[in-house]
mmCIF file of C-alpha atoms in Angstrom:
data_model
loop_
_atom_site.group_PDB
_atom_site.id
_atom_site.type_symbol
_atom_site.label_atom_id
_atom_site.label_comp_id
_atom_site.label_asym_id
_atom_site.label_seq_id
_atom_site.Cartn_x
_atom_site.Cartn_y
_atom_site.Cartn_z
ATOM 1 C CA MET A 1 139.571 140.786 111.118
ATOM 2 C CA ARG A 2 137.620 138.048 112.847
ATOM 3 C CA GLU A 3 135.391 137.542 109.835
ATOM 4 C CA LYS A 4 138.323 137.254 107.471
ATOM 5 C CA LEU A 5 139.852 134.655 109.708
ATOM 6 C CA ALA A 6 136.598 132.743 109.798
ATOM 7 C CA ASP A 7 136.825 132.469 105.843
ATOM 8 C CA TYR A 8 139.878 130.413 106.324
ATOM 9 C CA ARG A 9 138.906 128.118 109.208
ATOM 10 C CA LEU A 10 139.021 125.000 106.997
ATOM 11 C CA PHE A 11 142.612 125.742 106.151
ATOM 12 C CA PHE A 12 143.587 126.474 109.789
ATOM 13 C CA THR A 13 141.760 123.268 111.054
ATOM 14 C CA VAL A 14 143.715 121.201 108.543
ATOM 15 C CA LEU A 15 146.891 122.832 109.482
ATOM 16 C CA VAL A 16 146.290 122.330 113.277
ATOM 17 C CA ALA A 17 145.110 118.725 112.592
ATOM 18 C CA ASN A 18 148.289 118.134 110.626
ATOM 19 C CA LEU A 19 150.546 119.699 113.227
ATOM 20 C CA ALA A 20 149.047 117.631 115.915
ATOM 21 C CA LEU A 21 149.298 114.485 113.876
ATOM 22 C CA SER A 22 152.948 115.219 113.304
ATOM 23 C CA LEU A 23 153.513 114.902 117.020
ATOM 24 C CA TRP A 24 152.266 111.221 116.997
ATOM 25 C CA GLN A 25 152.555 110.131 113.424
ATOM 26 C CA PRO A 26 155.284 112.089 111.689
ATOM 27 C CA GLU A 27 155.305 110.056 108.442
ATOM 28 C CA THR A 28 151.561 110.093 108.103
ATOM 29 C CA ALA A 29 151.609 113.962 108.769
ATOM 30 C CA ARG A 30 154.154 114.288 105.901
ATOM 31 C CA LEU A 31 151.794 112.381 103.456
ATOM 32 C CA ALA A 32 148.783 114.404 104.519
ATOM 33 C CA ALA A 33 150.752 117.577 103.930
ATOM 34 C CA LEU A 34 152.021 116.471 100.511
ATOM 35 C CA ASN A 35 148.312 115.496 99.629
ATOM 36 C CA SER A 36 146.906 118.829 100.887
ATOM 37 C CA THR A 37 149.607 120.778 99.043
ATOM 38 C CA GLY A 38 149.054 118.752 95.812
ATOM 39 C CA PHE A 39 145.144 119.438 96.179
ATOM 40 C CA LEU A 40 145.933 123.167 96.748
ATOM 41 C CA LEU A 41 148.174 123.398 93.799
ATOM 42 C CA GLU A 42 145.451 121.615 91.567
ATOM 43 C CA VAL A 43 142.804 123.989 92.731
ATOM 44 C CA LEU A 44 145.085 126.957 91.946
ATOM 45 C CA SER A 45 145.957 125.705 88.518
ATOM 46 C CA ILE A 46 142.162 125.300 87.753
ATOM 47 C CA VAL A 47 140.608 128.366 89.334
ATOM 48 C CA PRO A 48 142.425 131.224 87.093
ATOM 49 C CA PRO A 49 141.027 129.721 83.940
ATOM 50 C CA VAL A 50 137.634 129.345 85.340
ATOM 51 C CA MET A 51 137.518 132.906 86.490
ATOM 52 C CA VAL A 52 138.679 133.866 82.977
ATOM 53 C CA LEU A 53 135.733 131.721 81.484
ATOM 54 C CA MET A 54 133.334 133.456 84.030
ATOM 55 C CA GLY A 55 134.473 136.896 82.717
ATOM 56 C CA LEU A 56 134.029 135.819 79.120
ATOM 57 C CA LEU A 57 130.580 134.172 79.800
ATOM 58 C CA ASP A 58 129.451 137.503 81.634
ATOM 59 C CA VAL A 59 130.594 139.655 78.701
ATOM 60 C CA TRP A 60 129.893 137.485 75.509
ATOM 61 C CA VAL A 61 126.686 135.690 76.547
ATOM 62 C CA PRO A 62 123.637 138.038 76.893
ATOM 63 C CA ARG A 63 121.179 137.432 79.618
ATOM 64 C CA ARG A 64 118.257 137.190 77.093
ATOM 65 C CA LEU A 65 120.094 134.169 75.368
ATOM 66 C CA VAL A 66 120.524 132.270 78.799
ATOM 67 C CA GLU A 67 116.892 133.078 79.642
ATOM 68 C CA ALA A 68 115.668 131.847 76.299
ATOM 69 C CA HIS A 69 117.565 128.517 76.428
ATOM 70 C CA LEU A 70 117.861 127.876 80.201
ATOM 71 C CA GLY A 71 115.250 130.129 81.597
ATOM 72 C CA PRO A 72 112.004 129.299 83.469
ATOM 73 C CA ASP A 73 110.164 128.936 80.023
ATOM 74 C CA SER A 74 112.744 126.786 78.262
ATOM 75 C CA GLY A 75 110.926 123.426 79.008
ATOM 76 C CA ALA A 76 112.665 120.172 77.824
ATOM 77 C CA VAL A 77 114.773 122.147 75.520
ATOM 78 C CA GLY A 78 116.471 123.793 78.512
ATOM 79 C CA ALA A 79 117.217 120.614 80.137
ATOM 80 C CA GLY A 80 118.587 119.313 76.886
ATOM 81 C CA VAL A 81 120.843 122.412 76.761
ATOM 82 C CA ALA A 82 121.989 122.140 80.267
ATOM 83 C CA MET A 83 122.886 118.424 79.688
ATOM 84 C CA LEU A 84 124.783 119.436 76.530
ATOM 85 C CA LEU A 85 126.638 122.014 78.337
ATOM 86 C CA GLY A 86 127.495 119.601 81.210
ATOM 87 C CA THR A 87 128.743 116.692 78.859
ATOM 88 C CA ALA A 88 131.061 119.023 76.848
ATOM 89 C CA ALA A 89 132.546 120.538 79.810
ATOM 90 C CA ALA A 90 136.059 119.606 81.130
ATOM 91 C CA GLY A 91 137.633 119.641 84.570
ATOM 92 C CA PRO A 92 136.642 118.811 88.045
ATOM 93 C CA LEU A 93 133.116 119.366 89.519
ATOM 94 C CA TYR A 94 134.332 122.238 91.696
ATOM 95 C CA ALA A 95 135.048 124.130 88.509
ATOM 96 C CA ALA A 96 131.398 124.014 87.585
ATOM 97 C CA PHE A 97 129.987 125.892 90.645
ATOM 98 C CA PRO A 98 131.258 129.298 89.350
ATOM 99 C CA VAL A 99 129.723 128.770 85.986
ATOM 100 C CA ALA A 100 126.424 127.602 87.501
ATOM 101 C CA VAL A 101 126.430 130.773 89.612
ATOM 102 C CA SER A 102 127.051 132.809 86.485
ATOM 103 C CA LEU A 103 124.314 130.989 84.600
ATOM 104 C CA ARG A 104 121.863 131.571 87.530
ATOM 105 C CA LYS A 105 122.677 135.248 87.620
ATOM 106 C CA LYS A 106 121.846 135.425 83.866
ATOM 107 C CA GLY A 107 118.435 134.066 84.638
ATOM 108 C CA ALA A 108 118.753 130.081 84.173
ATOM 109 C CA ARG A 109 116.185 128.071 85.959
ATOM 110 C CA LEU A 110 117.165 126.170 89.177
ATOM 111 C CA ALA A 111 116.219 122.752 87.406
ATOM 112 C CA ASN A 112 118.548 123.456 84.660
ATOM 113 C CA ILE A 113 121.509 124.413 86.895
ATOM 114 C CA VAL A 114 121.048 121.264 88.965
ATOM 115 C CA ILE A 115 120.861 119.191 85.622
ATOM 116 C CA PHE A 116 123.968 121.039 84.354
ATOM 117 C CA LEU A 117 125.853 120.253 87.584
ATOM 118 C CA GLY A 118 124.773 116.677 87.642
ATOM 119 C CA THR A 119 125.629 116.152 84.061
ATOM 120 C CA TRP A 120 129.066 117.869 84.692
ATOM 121 C CA GLY A 121 129.633 115.373 87.542
ATOM 122 C CA ALA A 122 128.372 112.134 86.077
ATOM 123 C CA ILE A 123 128.103 112.235 82.292
ATOM 124 C CA LYS A 124 130.947 113.495 80.218
ATOM 125 C CA ILE A 125 131.694 112.449 76.703
ATOM 126 C CA PRO A 126 135.339 111.341 77.441
ATOM 127 C CA MET A 127 134.000 109.321 80.520
ATOM 128 C CA ILE A 128 131.671 107.444 78.230
ATOM 129 C CA LEU A 129 134.308 106.757 75.715
ATOM 130 C CA MET A 130 136.643 105.464 78.571
ATOM 131 C CA GLU A 131 133.856 103.256 79.987
ATOM 132 C CA SER A 132 133.122 101.808 76.680
ATOM 133 C CA SER A 133 136.823 100.975 75.825
ATOM 134 C CA PHE A 134 137.619 99.451 79.269
ATOM 135 C CA ILE A 135 134.404 97.926 80.604
ATOM 136 C CA SER A 136 132.119 97.813 77.566
ATOM 137 C CA LEU A 137 129.717 99.670 75.344
ATOM 138 C CA ARG A 138 126.841 97.976 76.872
ATOM 139 C CA PHE A 139 127.842 99.064 80.333
ATOM 140 C CA ALA A 140 128.430 102.614 79.370
ATOM 141 C CA LEU A 141 125.073 102.886 77.556
ATOM 142 C CA LEU A 142 123.163 101.185 80.425
ATOM 143 C CA ARG A 143 124.790 103.536 82.994
ATOM 144 C CA LEU A 144 123.927 106.446 80.781
ATOM 145 C CA MET A 145 120.236 105.251 80.460
ATOM 146 C CA LEU A 146 120.061 105.032 84.282
ATOM 147 C CA THR A 147 122.028 108.197 85.106
ATOM 148 C CA VAL A 148 120.053 110.687 82.787
ATOM 149 C CA PRO A 149 116.530 110.131 84.283
ATOM 150 C CA CYS A 150 117.860 110.396 87.761
ATOM 151 C CA ILE A 151 119.768 113.659 86.947
ATOM 152 C CA LEU A 152 116.668 115.149 85.391
ATOM 153 C CA ALA A 153 114.389 114.015 88.455
ATOM 154 C CA CYS A 154 117.016 115.451 90.807
ATOM 155 C CA GLY A 155 116.788 118.872 88.864
ATOM 156 C CA TYR A 156 113.026 119.154 88.907
ATOM 157 C CA LEU A 157 112.817 117.867 92.564
ATOM 158 C CA MET A 158 115.332 120.428 93.626
ATOM 159 C CA GLU A 159 113.279 123.177 91.998
ATOM 160 C CA ARG A 160 110.107 121.888 93.740
ATOM 161 C CA LEU A 161 111.785 121.555 97.108
ATOM 162 C CA MET A 162 113.536 124.978 96.890
ATOM 163 C CA PRO A 163 111.000 127.515 95.767
ATOM 164 C CA GLU A 164 112.135 130.651 93.820
ATOM 165 C CA ARG A 165 111.625 133.006 96.631
ATOM 166 C CA GLU A 166 113.631 131.002 99.123
ATOM 167 C CA LEU A 167 116.442 130.539 96.504
ATOM 168 C CA GLU A 168 116.598 134.395 96.137
ATOM 169 C CA GLU A 169 116.672 134.902 99.875
ATOM 170 C CA GLU A 170 119.478 132.445 100.331
ATOM 171 C CA THR A 171 121.478 133.874 97.458
ATOM 172 C CA GLY A 172 120.827 137.345 98.592
ATOM 173 C CA ALA A 173 122.186 136.480 102.163
ATOM 174 C CA ALA A 174 125.186 134.884 100.573
ATOM 175 C CA GLY A 175 126.183 137.733 98.522
ATOM 176 C CA ALA A 176 125.882 140.124 101.540
#
């Protein structure tokens, strides 16, 4: 029972903080509760479709396909595929993590997972279109030219800093 409650410690911490805040600043507490509720509803509206996507990915995409295009021997093509998947994605970044875990379980290389996550967070096709229409095409392309090498560097650096055996130990411990 104690372990189950520990899983919800963030929720309980926010709840206690909000209750304490309501004693001193009731209006601020009301706004905080509204913001927390809004965020919770947003997450609950996104998580079910992501879980359906995860199930479809598990069933429809064979492991050998992921290993061939995103696996250890995929090279620059793997980085390109990871970037393509990240730019075509929709939704907030927290929706990308279950997809990344699924790709990892199917044999994707760590660098490609980091590249996928970085691209999802920083480079989306709609974002580039919005930037170019509101700020300028020059700004959007310059930001893109600066962002892509940084994402690639982060992916490969993460792979160097987090050796495969350590990653397997971490994910094995998390899954237990």
